[in-house]
Coordinates of C-alpha atoms and ligand atoms in Angstrom, one line a residue:
M1 CA 4.4 91.9 -105.2
T2 CA 5.6 90.1 -102.1
R3 CA 4.5 88.9 -98.7
N4 CA 8.0 89.5 -97.5
K5 CA 8.0 92.4 -95.0
K6 CA 11.6 93.3 -95.3
L7 CA 11.4 93.3 -99.1
A8 CA 8.1 95.2 -99.3
A9 CA 9.5 97.9 -97.0
W10 CA 12.8 98.2 -98.9
V11 CA 11.1 98.6 -102.3
E12 CA 8.7 101.2 -100.9
E13 CA 11.6 103.1 -99.3
M14 CA 13.7 103.0 -102.6
A15 CA 10.7 104.0 -104.7
A16 CA 10.0 107.0 -102.4
L17 CA 13.7 108.0 -102.7
T18 CA 14.2 107.6 -106.5
T19 CA 10.6 108.5 -107.6
P20 CA 10.2 106.3 -110.7
D21 CA 7.0 106.6 -112.8
R22 CA 6.0 103.2 -111.6
V23 CA 7.3 100.0 -109.9
Y24 CA 7.3 96.7 -111.8
W25 CA 7.9 93.3 -110.2
C26 CA 9.7 90.8 -112.5
D27 CA 8.2 87.3 -112.9
G28 CA 11.1 85.9 -115.0
S29 CA 8.9 84.8 -117.9
K30 CA 10.0 84.7 -121.5
E31 CA 7.0 87.0 -122.3
E32 CA 8.5 89.6 -119.8
Y33 CA 11.9 89.3 -121.4
D34 CA 10.5 90.1 -124.8
R35 CA 8.4 93.0 -123.5
V36 CA 11.3 94.6 -121.6
M37 CA 13.6 94.1 -124.6
K38 CA 11.1 95.8 -126.8
I39 CA 11.2 98.8 -124.5
A40 CA 15.0 99.0 -125.2
V41 CA 14.4 98.5 -128.9
D42 CA 11.8 101.3 -129.0
E43 CA 14.1 103.6 -127.1
G44 CA 16.7 102.9 -129.8
V45 CA 19.4 101.5 -127.4
S46 CA 18.9 97.9 -128.6
I47 CA 18.9 96.6 -132.2
P48 CA 17.3 93.2 -133.0
L49 CA 19.8 91.1 -134.9
N50 CA 19.2 89.1 -138.1
D51 CA 16.6 86.5 -137.1
K52 CA 17.7 84.0 -139.8
T53 CA 21.3 83.8 -138.5
L54 CA 21.0 85.1 -134.9
P55 CA 17.5 84.4 -133.8
G56 CA 16.4 86.0 -130.6
C57 CA 19.7 88.1 -130.4
Y58 CA 20.1 91.8 -129.7
H59 CA 22.9 94.3 -130.0
F60 CA 23.6 97.1 -127.6
R61 CA 26.2 99.9 -127.8
S62 CA 27.1 101.4 -124.4
D63 CA 28.4 104.9 -123.7
P64 CA 32.2 105.1 -124.5
T65 CA 32.8 106.0 -120.8
D66 CA 30.8 102.9 -119.6
V67 CA 32.5 99.9 -121.1
A68 CA 34.0 97.9 -118.2
R69 CA 34.1 97.6 -114.5
V70 CA 35.4 100.8 -112.8
E71 CA 37.7 99.6 -110.0
N72 CA 38.6 103.0 -108.8
R73 CA 34.9 103.8 -108.2
T74 CA 34.2 100.4 -106.5
Y75 CA 34.0 100.6 -102.6
I76 CA 34.1 98.2 -99.7
A77 CA 32.4 100.3 -97.1
S78 CA 33.0 98.2 -94.0
R79 CA 32.8 100.0 -90.6
T80 CA 36.5 100.5 -90.5
Q81 CA 39.0 101.0 -93.3
D82 CA 41.2 98.3 -91.7
E83 CA 38.5 95.7 -92.4
A84 CA 38.4 96.6 -96.1
G85 CA 42.2 96.2 -96.1
P86 CA 44.9 97.7 -98.3
T87 CA 43.6 96.5 -101.7
N88 CA 40.1 97.9 -101.5
N89 CA 38.8 101.5 -101.8
W90 CA 37.0 102.5 -98.7
I91 CA 34.7 105.3 -97.6
D92 CA 33.0 105.4 -94.2
P93 CA 29.6 103.7 -94.7
V94 CA 27.6 106.5 -93.1
E95 CA 29.3 109.1 -95.3
L96 CA 29.0 106.9 -98.5
K97 CA 25.3 106.3 -97.8
K98 CA 24.7 110.0 -97.5
I99 CA 26.5 110.7 -100.8
M100 CA 24.6 108.0 -102.6
T101 CA 21.3 108.8 -101.1
D102 CA 21.7 112.3 -102.5
L103 CA 22.5 110.8 -105.9
Y104 CA 19.6 108.4 -105.7
R105 CA 17.1 111.1 -104.9
G106 CA 14.8 111.5 -107.9
C107 CA 17.2 109.5 -110.1
M108 CA 14.5 107.3 -111.6
K109 CA 12.2 110.1 -112.7
G110 CA 10.7 109.2 -116.1
R111 CA 11.7 105.6 -115.7
V112 CA 10.3 102.3 -114.5
M113 CA 11.7 100.8 -111.3
Y114 CA 12.1 97.1 -111.9
V115 CA 12.3 94.7 -108.9
I116 CA 14.2 91.5 -109.9
P117 CA 14.0 88.6 -107.4
F118 CA 16.8 86.2 -108.3
S119 CA 18.6 83.1 -107.1
M120 CA 22.3 82.7 -107.3
G121 CA 22.6 78.9 -107.7
P122 CA 19.9 76.4 -108.5
I123 CA 16.7 77.6 -106.8
G124 CA 16.4 75.8 -103.4
S125 CA 20.0 74.5 -103.3
P126 CA 21.6 74.5 -99.9
I127 CA 24.5 76.5 -101.4
S128 CA 22.3 79.1 -103.2
K129 CA 21.5 82.6 -102.1
I130 CA 18.7 84.9 -102.9
G131 CA 19.1 88.5 -104.0
V132 CA 16.7 91.2 -105.1
E133 CA 18.0 93.8 -107.6
I134 CA 16.2 97.1 -108.0
T135 CA 17.1 98.8 -111.3
D136 CA 15.8 101.3 -113.8
S137 CA 17.6 99.6 -116.7
P138 CA 15.9 97.3 -119.2
Y139 CA 19.4 96.2 -120.2
V140 CA 20.0 95.0 -116.6
V141 CA 16.6 93.2 -116.5
T142 CA 17.2 91.3 -119.7
N143 CA 20.8 90.4 -118.8
M144 CA 19.8 89.3 -115.3
H145 CA 17.1 87.0 -116.9
I146 CA 20.0 85.2 -118.6
M147 CA 22.7 85.4 -116.0
T148 CA 20.6 84.4 -112.9
R149 CA 17.4 82.5 -112.1
V150 CA 14.8 85.3 -112.0
G151 CA 11.2 85.1 -111.0
T152 CA 8.2 84.4 -108.9
R153 CA 9.5 81.1 -107.5
V154 CA 12.2 83.0 -105.8
L155 CA 9.6 85.2 -104.1
E156 CA 7.8 82.0 -103.0
I157 CA 10.9 80.6 -101.4
L158 CA 11.6 83.9 -99.7
G159 CA 8.1 83.7 -98.1
K160 CA 7.2 86.1 -95.4
D161 CA 10.4 86.2 -93.4
G162 CA 13.1 84.8 -95.7
D163 CA 16.3 86.8 -96.0
F164 CA 17.8 88.2 -99.2
I165 CA 20.6 90.4 -100.3
P166 CA 19.4 93.9 -101.4
C167 CA 21.0 95.0 -104.6
M168 CA 20.2 98.6 -105.4
H169 CA 21.0 99.9 -108.9
S170 CA 20.3 103.0 -111.0
V171 CA 21.9 104.2 -114.2
G172 CA 21.8 107.6 -112.7
K173 CA 20.1 109.4 -115.6
P174 CA 16.6 110.7 -114.8
L175 CA 14.4 111.8 -117.7
A176 CA 12.6 115.1 -118.0
P177 CA 8.9 114.9 -118.9
G178 CA 8.6 113.7 -122.5
E179 CA 12.4 112.9 -122.8
T180 CA 13.5 109.5 -123.9
D181 CA 17.0 107.9 -124.2
N182 CA 16.7 108.4 -127.9
G183 CA 19.3 105.8 -128.9
L184 CA 21.8 106.8 -126.2
W185 CA 23.0 104.4 -123.5
P186 CA 22.1 106.1 -120.2
C187 CA 24.7 106.4 -117.4
A188 CA 26.2 109.1 -115.1
P189 CA 29.7 110.7 -115.5
L190 CA 32.6 108.8 -114.0
D191 CA 32.9 111.0 -110.9
K192 CA 29.3 110.2 -110.0
K193 CA 29.6 106.4 -110.4
Y194 CA 29.7 104.4 -107.2
I195 CA 29.8 100.6 -107.0
S196 CA 29.4 100.2 -103.2
H197 CA 29.3 97.2 -100.9
F198 CA 28.3 97.3 -97.2
P199 CA 29.7 94.0 -96.0
E200 CA 28.3 94.0 -92.4
E201 CA 24.8 94.6 -93.8
H202 CA 25.3 92.3 -96.8
T203 CA 24.0 95.1 -99.0
I204 CA 25.0 96.5 -102.4
W205 CA 24.4 100.0 -103.8
S206 CA 25.4 100.8 -107.4
F207 CA 24.9 104.1 -109.2
G208 CA 25.8 105.6 -112.5
S209 CA 26.9 102.6 -114.7
G210 CA 24.8 100.2 -116.8
Y211 CA 27.7 97.9 -117.8
G212 CA 28.5 94.3 -116.8
G213 CA 29.8 93.8 -113.3
N214 CA 29.0 97.4 -112.3
A215 CA 25.3 96.8 -112.9
L216 CA 24.5 93.1 -113.1
L217 CA 24.7 93.0 -109.3
G218 CA 24.3 89.2 -108.9
K219 CA 27.7 88.6 -110.4
K220 CA 30.8 90.3 -108.9
C221 CA 29.0 92.4 -106.3
L222 CA 26.9 89.6 -104.7
A223 CA 28.5 86.3 -105.8
L224 CA 32.0 87.5 -105.1
R225 CA 32.4 90.6 -102.9
I226 CA 29.4 90.0 -100.5
A227 CA 29.6 86.2 -100.8
S228 CA 33.3 86.2 -99.9
V229 CA 32.3 87.9 -96.7
I230 CA 29.5 85.4 -96.0
A231 CA 31.8 82.5 -96.9
R232 CA 34.4 83.6 -94.4
E233 CA 31.7 83.9 -91.7
E234 CA 30.3 80.5 -92.6
G235 CA 33.4 78.5 -93.5
W236 CA 33.1 78.0 -97.2
L237 CA 34.7 79.5 -100.4
A238 CA 33.3 82.1 -102.9
E239 CA 35.9 82.3 -105.7
H240 CA 36.5 83.8 -109.1
M241 CA 36.8 80.4 -110.7
L242 CA 35.7 78.4 -113.7
I243 CA 34.5 74.8 -113.1
L244 CA 35.0 72.0 -115.6
G245 CA 34.6 68.3 -115.7
I246 CA 37.2 66.2 -117.4
T247 CA 36.7 62.6 -118.4
S248 CA 39.5 60.2 -119.4
P249 CA 39.3 57.7 -122.2
Q250 CA 38.6 55.1 -119.5
G251 CA 35.5 57.0 -118.4
E252 CA 36.9 58.3 -115.2
K253 CA 35.7 61.8 -114.4
R254 CA 37.1 64.6 -112.2
Y255 CA 36.2 68.2 -111.7
I256 CA 38.7 71.0 -111.8
A257 CA 38.2 74.7 -110.7
G258 CA 40.5 77.5 -111.9
A259 CA 41.1 81.1 -110.9
F260 CA 42.6 83.3 -113.6
P261 CA 42.2 87.1 -113.5
S262 CA 39.6 88.9 -115.7
A263 CA 40.1 88.2 -119.4
C264 CA 42.8 85.6 -118.8
G265 CA 41.0 82.5 -120.2
K266 CA 38.4 81.1 -117.8
T267 CA 35.6 81.0 -120.3
N268 CA 37.9 79.5 -122.9
L269 CA 39.2 76.8 -120.6
A270 CA 35.8 76.0 -119.2
M271 CA 34.4 75.3 -122.7
L272 CA 37.6 73.7 -124.1
I273 CA 37.4 70.8 -126.6
P274 CA 40.4 68.6 -125.9
T275 CA 42.9 68.0 -128.7
V276 CA 44.1 64.9 -126.9
P277 CA 42.3 61.9 -128.4
G278 CA 39.7 60.2 -126.2
W279 CA 39.4 63.0 -123.5
K280 CA 36.3 65.0 -122.9
V281 CA 35.8 68.3 -121.1
E282 CA 32.4 69.6 -119.9
C283 CA 31.5 73.0 -118.5
V284 CA 29.9 73.7 -115.1
G285 CA 30.7 77.4 -115.0
D286 CA 33.0 80.0 -116.5
D287 CA 33.5 82.7 -113.9
I288 CA 32.4 82.0 -110.3
A289 CA 32.5 79.0 -108.0
W290 CA 30.8 78.6 -104.5
M291 CA 32.2 75.7 -102.6
K292 CA 31.3 73.9 -99.4
F293 CA 32.5 70.7 -97.7
G294 CA 30.4 67.7 -98.3
K295 CA 29.8 65.0 -95.6
D296 CA 32.7 63.0 -97.2
G297 CA 35.1 65.8 -96.5
R298 CA 35.5 66.9 -100.2
L299 CA 34.8 70.3 -101.5
Y300 CA 31.7 70.6 -103.6
A301 CA 31.2 73.4 -106.1
I302 CA 28.2 75.1 -107.7
N303 CA 28.2 77.7 -110.4
P304 CA 25.9 80.4 -108.9
E305 CA 25.3 81.9 -112.4
A306 CA 22.9 80.7 -115.1
G307 CA 24.6 82.4 -118.1
F308 CA 27.9 83.5 -119.6
F309 CA 29.0 87.1 -119.8
G310 CA 31.9 86.4 -122.0
V311 CA 34.6 88.4 -123.8
A312 CA 33.7 88.5 -127.5
P313 CA 37.0 89.5 -129.2
G314 CA 39.1 86.5 -129.9
T315 CA 36.2 84.1 -129.7
S316 CA 36.0 82.0 -132.9
M317 CA 35.1 78.6 -134.3
Q318 CA 38.9 77.9 -134.0
S319 CA 39.5 79.1 -130.5
N320 CA 36.2 78.3 -128.8
P321 CA 33.6 76.5 -130.9
N322 CA 31.5 75.7 -127.9
A323 CA 31.1 79.4 -127.2
M324 CA 30.3 80.2 -130.8
K325 CA 27.5 77.5 -130.7
T326 CA 26.2 78.9 -127.4
I327 CA 25.9 82.4 -128.7
D328 CA 24.1 81.9 -132.0
R329 CA 20.6 82.4 -130.5
N330 CA 19.0 84.2 -127.6
T331 CA 22.1 86.2 -126.9
I332 CA 22.7 89.8 -126.0
Y333 CA 25.8 91.4 -127.7
T334 CA 27.3 94.5 -126.2
N335 CA 29.9 96.7 -128.0
V336 CA 30.7 94.4 -130.9
G337 CA 30.7 95.5 -134.5
L338 CA 27.5 95.4 -136.5
T339 CA 27.3 94.3 -140.1
A340 CA 25.0 95.7 -142.8
D341 CA 22.8 92.6 -142.6
R342 CA 22.5 92.9 -138.8
N343 CA 25.1 90.3 -138.0
V344 CA 27.9 90.7 -135.5
W345 CA 31.7 90.9 -136.0
W346 CA 34.7 91.3 -133.8
E347 CA 38.5 91.1 -134.0
G348 CA 39.5 87.5 -133.9
I349 CA 36.1 86.1 -134.9
G350 CA 38.0 84.0 -137.5
Y351 CA 37.1 85.7 -140.8
G352 CA 37.5 89.2 -142.3
A353 CA 34.9 91.9 -141.8
P354 CA 32.1 91.5 -144.4
G355 CA 32.0 94.9 -145.9
K356 CA 31.3 98.1 -144.1
L357 CA 30.4 97.8 -140.4
V358 CA 29.2 100.0 -137.7
D359 CA 31.8 100.0 -134.9
W360 CA 31.1 99.8 -131.2
T361 CA 31.0 103.6 -131.0
G362 CA 28.2 103.8 -133.7
K363 CA 30.5 105.0 -136.5
E364 CA 31.0 103.6 -139.9
W365 CA 34.0 101.2 -140.0
E366 CA 36.0 99.5 -142.7
E367 CA 38.7 96.8 -142.2
G368 CA 42.1 98.1 -142.9
K369 CA 41.0 101.8 -143.0
T370 CA 41.6 102.5 -139.4
D371 CA 43.7 101.3 -136.4
K372 CA 40.7 101.3 -134.2
P373 CA 39.0 98.0 -133.5
A374 CA 35.4 97.5 -134.6
A375 CA 34.6 95.8 -131.3
H376 CA 35.6 97.2 -127.9
P377 CA 38.3 94.9 -126.4
N378 CA 35.9 94.3 -123.5
A379 CA 32.9 93.7 -125.8
R380 CA 30.8 90.9 -124.3
F381 CA 28.1 88.3 -125.1
T382 CA 25.4 87.4 -122.6
A383 CA 24.1 83.8 -123.3
P384 CA 22.2 81.1 -121.4
A385 CA 24.5 78.4 -120.0
R386 CA 22.0 75.7 -121.0
Q387 CA 22.7 76.5 -124.7
C388 CA 26.3 75.5 -124.4
P389 CA 26.8 72.2 -126.3
G390 CA 29.4 71.2 -123.8
I391 CA 27.4 71.9 -120.6
D392 CA 28.0 69.4 -117.9
P393 CA 25.1 67.1 -117.0
S394 CA 25.6 68.0 -113.3
W395 CA 25.9 71.8 -113.9
E396 CA 22.6 72.4 -112.0
D397 CA 23.1 69.7 -109.3
P398 CA 22.0 71.4 -106.1
N399 CA 24.7 69.5 -104.2
G400 CA 27.5 70.7 -106.5
V401 CA 30.3 68.7 -108.1
P402 CA 33.4 67.4 -106.1
I403 CA 36.6 69.3 -106.9
S404 CA 39.8 67.4 -107.4
A405 CA 42.1 70.2 -108.4
F406 CA 42.5 74.0 -108.3
L407 CA 44.4 75.9 -111.0
F408 CA 45.8 79.3 -110.5
G409 CA 47.2 81.3 -113.4
G410 CA 47.5 84.6 -115.2
R411 CA 49.2 86.2 -118.2
R412 CA 52.9 85.9 -117.6
P413 CA 55.2 86.3 -120.7
S414 CA 58.2 85.0 -118.8
T415 CA 59.4 83.2 -115.6
I416 CA 56.2 81.2 -114.7
P417 CA 56.4 77.8 -116.3
L418 CA 53.5 76.1 -118.3
V419 CA 52.5 74.2 -115.2
H420 CA 53.8 73.3 -111.7
Q421 CA 52.1 71.7 -108.7
S422 CA 52.3 72.7 -105.1
F423 CA 54.0 70.5 -102.5
S424 CA 51.2 71.0 -100.0
W425 CA 47.9 72.9 -99.3
N426 CA 49.7 75.8 -97.7
H427 CA 52.2 75.9 -100.6
G428 CA 49.2 76.0 -102.9
V429 CA 47.7 78.9 -100.9
F430 CA 51.1 80.6 -101.4
L431 CA 50.8 80.1 -105.2
G432 CA 47.3 81.6 -105.2
S433 CA 48.5 84.5 -103.1
I434 CA 51.2 85.5 -105.6
V435 CA 49.1 85.3 -108.8
G436 CA 50.2 88.1 -111.1
S437 CA 49.1 89.0 -114.6
E438 CA 49.6 91.5 -117.3
V439 CA 46.7 93.9 -117.1
T440 CA 43.8 93.4 -119.6
A441 CA 40.9 95.5 -120.9
A442 CA 38.4 94.1 -118.4
A443 CA 38.8 97.0 -116.1
L444 CA 38.5 100.6 -117.3
D445 CA 41.1 102.3 -115.1
L446 CA 44.3 100.3 -115.4
A447 CA 47.3 100.5 -117.8
A448 CA 47.1 97.5 -120.1
G449 CA 50.4 95.6 -120.4
T450 CA 51.9 96.1 -116.9
V451 CA 52.0 93.1 -114.4
R452 CA 49.9 93.5 -111.4
R453 CA 49.5 91.1 -108.4
D454 CA 46.0 89.7 -108.4
P455 CA 46.0 87.1 -105.6
F456 CA 43.6 84.2 -106.3
A457 CA 42.3 86.5 -109.2
M458 CA 40.3 88.1 -106.4
L459 CA 42.0 91.5 -106.1
P460 CA 39.0 93.4 -107.4
F461 CA 36.5 91.0 -105.9
C462 CA 37.4 90.3 -102.3
G463 CA 34.9 92.0 -99.9
Y464 CA 37.3 92.2 -96.9
H465 CA 41.0 92.4 -95.9
M466 CA 43.1 90.3 -98.3
G467 CA 45.4 89.2 -95.5
D468 CA 42.3 87.7 -93.7
Y469 CA 41.3 86.1 -97.0
F470 CA 44.7 84.3 -97.2
R471 CA 44.1 83.2 -93.6
H472 CA 40.7 81.9 -94.5
W473 CA 42.2 79.7 -97.2
I474 CA 44.8 78.4 -94.7
E475 CA 41.9 77.5 -92.4
I476 CA 39.9 75.7 -95.1
G477 CA 43.0 73.5 -95.5
K478 CA 42.8 72.6 -91.8
K479 CA 39.0 71.8 -92.1
G480 CA 39.3 69.4 -95.0
S481 CA 40.7 66.0 -94.6
A482 CA 44.2 66.0 -96.2
G483 CA 43.5 63.2 -98.7
E484 CA 40.3 64.8 -99.9
L485 CA 41.5 68.4 -100.4
P486 CA 41.9 69.5 -104.0
K487 CA 45.5 69.4 -105.3
I488 CA 46.8 72.8 -106.3
F489 CA 48.5 73.8 -109.6
Y490 CA 49.8 77.0 -111.2
V491 CA 49.4 77.2 -115.0
N492 CA 50.6 79.8 -117.5
W493 CA 49.3 79.6 -121.1
F494 CA 50.8 83.0 -122.0
R495 CA 54.6 82.4 -122.2
K496 CA 56.2 84.4 -125.1
T497 CA 59.4 84.0 -127.1
A498 CA 61.9 86.8 -127.1
D499 CA 60.3 88.1 -130.4
G500 CA 56.9 88.2 -128.8
K501 CA 55.3 85.0 -130.2
W502 CA 53.3 82.6 -128.1
L503 CA 55.5 79.8 -126.9
W504 CA 52.4 77.6 -126.2
P505 CA 49.4 77.3 -128.6
G506 CA 46.8 77.5 -125.8
Y507 CA 43.1 77.0 -126.1
G508 CA 42.2 73.3 -126.9
E509 CA 45.9 72.3 -126.6
N510 CA 45.6 73.2 -122.9
S511 CA 43.9 69.8 -122.5
R512 CA 47.4 68.4 -122.6
V513 CA 48.2 70.1 -119.3
L514 CA 44.7 69.2 -117.9
K515 CA 45.5 65.6 -118.7
W516 CA 48.7 65.8 -116.6
V517 CA 46.7 67.5 -113.8
F518 CA 44.1 64.7 -114.0
E519 CA 46.8 62.1 -113.7
R520 CA 48.4 63.8 -110.8
C521 CA 45.1 63.8 -108.9
G522 CA 45.0 60.0 -109.3
G523 CA 48.5 59.6 -108.0
A524 CA 50.0 59.1 -111.5
G525 CA 51.6 61.5 -114.0
D526 CA 55.4 61.7 -114.2
A527 CA 56.8 64.5 -112.1
V528 CA 60.1 65.9 -110.9
E529 CA 60.6 67.8 -107.7
T530 CA 62.0 71.3 -108.4
P531 CA 62.6 74.3 -106.1
I532 CA 59.3 75.8 -107.2
G533 CA 57.1 72.6 -107.0
Y534 CA 56.4 69.3 -108.8
M535 CA 56.8 69.7 -112.6
P536 CA 56.0 67.3 -115.4
T537 CA 59.0 65.7 -117.2
V538 CA 59.1 66.7 -120.9
G539 CA 57.7 63.2 -121.7
A540 CA 54.8 63.6 -119.2
I541 CA 53.0 66.2 -121.4
D542 CA 51.2 64.3 -124.1
R543 CA 52.2 65.8 -127.5
E544 CA 50.6 63.3 -129.8
G545 CA 49.2 65.2 -132.8
L546 CA 50.6 68.5 -131.6
A547 CA 52.6 70.3 -134.2
G548 CA 54.7 73.4 -133.5
V549 CA 55.9 72.7 -130.0
S550 CA 59.4 71.2 -130.2
D551 CA 61.3 69.4 -127.4
D552 CA 63.3 72.6 -126.9
D553 CA 60.1 74.7 -126.7
L554 CA 58.6 72.4 -124.1
K555 CA 61.9 72.3 -122.2
E556 CA 61.8 76.1 -122.1
L557 CA 58.1 76.0 -121.0
L558 CA 59.0 73.6 -118.2
A559 CA 62.3 75.1 -117.1
V560 CA 62.8 76.7 -113.6
D561 CA 64.0 80.2 -114.5
R562 CA 66.1 80.7 -111.3
E563 CA 67.1 84.3 -112.1
G564 CA 63.5 85.2 -113.0
W565 CA 62.2 83.6 -109.8
K566 CA 64.8 85.6 -107.7
K567 CA 63.4 88.8 -109.2
E568 CA 59.9 87.4 -108.6
I569 CA 60.7 86.9 -104.9
A570 CA 61.7 90.6 -104.6
L571 CA 58.3 91.5 -106.1
I572 CA 56.4 89.1 -103.8
K573 CA 58.1 90.6 -100.8
E574 CA 56.9 94.1 -101.9
H575 CA 53.4 92.6 -102.5
Y576 CA 53.3 90.9 -99.1
A577 CA 54.5 94.0 -97.3
K578 CA 51.1 95.6 -97.9
F579 CA 49.3 93.1 -95.7
G580 CA 51.3 93.8 -92.5
S581 CA 50.5 91.7 -89.5
R582 CA 47.4 90.2 -91.2
L583 CA 49.6 88.2 -93.6
P584 CA 49.5 84.6 -92.3
K585 CA 52.9 83.4 -91.0
E586 CA 52.4 80.2 -93.1
L587 CA 52.8 82.3 -96.2
T588 CA 56.0 84.1 -95.1
D589 CA 57.3 80.6 -94.2
E590 CA 56.5 79.4 -97.7
L591 CA 58.2 82.4 -99.2
A592 CA 61.3 81.8 -97.1
A593 CA 61.4 78.1 -98.0
L594 CA 61.1 78.9 -101.7
E595 CA 64.0 81.4 -101.4
K596 CA 66.1 78.8 -99.7
R597 CA 65.3 76.1 -102.3
L598 CA 66.3 78.5 -105.1
A599 CA 69.6 79.6 -103.4
Ligands
GTP601 P1 36.4 87.4 -117.6 O1 35.1 87.1 -118.2 O2 36.8 88.8 -117.7 O3 36.5 86.9 -116.2 O4 37.5 86.6 -118.6 P2 37.9 85.1 -118.7 O5 39.0 84.7 -117.7 O6 36.8 84.2 -118.9 O7 38.7 85.1 -120.1 P3 38.4 84.6 -121.6 O8 38.3 83.1 -121.6 O9 37.2 85.3 -122.1 O10 39.6 85.0 -122.4 C1 40.0 86.3 -122.5 C2 41.0 86.5 -123.7 O11 42.1 85.6 -123.5 C3 40.4 86.2 -125.0 O12 40.8 87.2 -125.9 C4 40.9 84.8 -125.4 O13 41.0 84.7 -126.8 C5 42.3 84.8 -124.7 N1 42.7 83.4 -124.3 C6 42.0 82.5 -123.6 N2 42.6 81.4 -123.5 C7 43.8 81.5 -124.1 C8 44.9 80.6 -124.3 O14 45.0 79.5 -123.9 N3 46.0 81.2 -124.9 C9 46.0 82.5 -125.4 N4 47.1 82.9 -126.0 N5 45.0 83.3 -125.3 C10 43.9 82.8 -124.6
SPV602 C1 35.4 90.2 -115.1 O1 35.8 91.4 -115.3 O2 36.0 89.4 -114.4 C2 34.1 89.8 -115.7 C3 33.3 90.8 -116.4 O3 33.8 88.6 -115.6 S1 32.3 91.7 -115.3 O4 31.1 90.9 -115.1 O5 32.0 93.0 -116.0 O6 32.9 91.8 -114.1
MN603 MN1 35.3 87.3 -114.5

């Protein structure tokens, strides 16, 4: 229970609307986690994994229609459609609340309403924010325990009059008397799902999905869509960025933040183990960064999350040993394959499937006997950040860590080189604004394989007009003192050869690019000025101990593909046209200057 009047009234109102069997206030304890998980196990929706090999781990299979974020059911319900902008779905907030109130009416019948007070960011940090999620899903409760800081201390800080962000959630599947989930993941059909944001009220309403960013409302809904709105009001940045610390052999340390679209390598880069001798990388966060200016004029970042909700397929001891060592205990696995001895398996785990499995749909599965994967491509693990062997000692510093560089990137098989650096802040904002990527499986409703523009990797996560968001980035550049602003780079680990092979090995080898970025931040690192930005000379990328990337490969990776860029410019113009008069003139100027340099 709470002394906070706004919170007490809201919980009472939502309980009256949704009519759960009872209301339960979460305290965030381990005992509570175990108890709520047992409910999911007893209902048959969760399976305890092998406690010798995966102690404290559980396995969930979601409904096949509820496996990723649903972007076409995600709404920014600002007062006017213009404020939501051309890249967001919009419904009039009054109308949307009416639709959803009807859906919420009685939707928790037969279920428990859990009230989850949580902090995004270390409890009490000046950059942190408090949210309260109401949910009828034990899966959400246990995942929120890992992904955020849940509990009674949050209520204490909230006190009588403190403010919080209300996050309303229901799976949208009431139970008849005596009915249980009986092994089936509860959710509503697609046309009843709504992931809604009311930016003026700083409020979130989600209905019908139990999965990931649709349901764990602290993550994309609060920490990005609502936080981006607050950040603009208050003059800071809420970004879809990993944060890492990199230390040179001389013991000098810098922090780098990077925005890549969903399933484009943030978790992998954040946990990277450098292949360049003597260098060290440590992880602050793998998905979201909140950044404010410090008194010294530098941008300081915190990771608002407390856990990793990471893509399982492709994660192996080879590609990401830090992740593998993070997820060997106290981890929730969703939509991965299950082995006969209650271990997990997925495509790209680094070894063959041990015998017959149960696939993510619950069917028997045998390697080589079917084209279908055992794990869903967006299968995920939920694991506590503190378990990561490479976690940065400052990852919970309430003041955040000072950022020296921003990276932007995406999956681009051609045109975009391995790395280039912007000439200036505004040129860097231009690079962020043109981020594009081949579509991945992280969103349900997009055709995988096509390139889509995903500016700042924020296309599905910006809570207001994207043109105004670009403007906000330009303004941040004016607020910071020039010498202290992060340097901006564009990277691309995903170049392919004509026959479809990776031109760059990626993963740990990306440390070779990070090393150059680190050097550039200190005024070193050999670079040439090209029409698209500063680029390393072939000799400036350390290839000691790197087999398989020849001089010619590296030349191709670092070439300026003038013809490709000219095509790119045509696409950027199309992309920019969407933003109309809200597109900052600074960006059209950057585009014109690029076009001129390429001519
Ligand atoms: P979200 O959690 O959706 O925001 O994704 P993310 O950006 O954290 O992506 P993640 O690190 O989970 O990587 C997604 C996929 O990209 C996985 O299948 C990885 O194996 C693959 N990947 C990551 N880094 C690299 C790389 O450097 N090269 C190549 N070729 N693939 C990579
Ligand atoms: C993403 O899609 O960028 C994710 C996964 O990090 S989810 O939390 O589902 O949004
Ligand atoms: Mn993400």
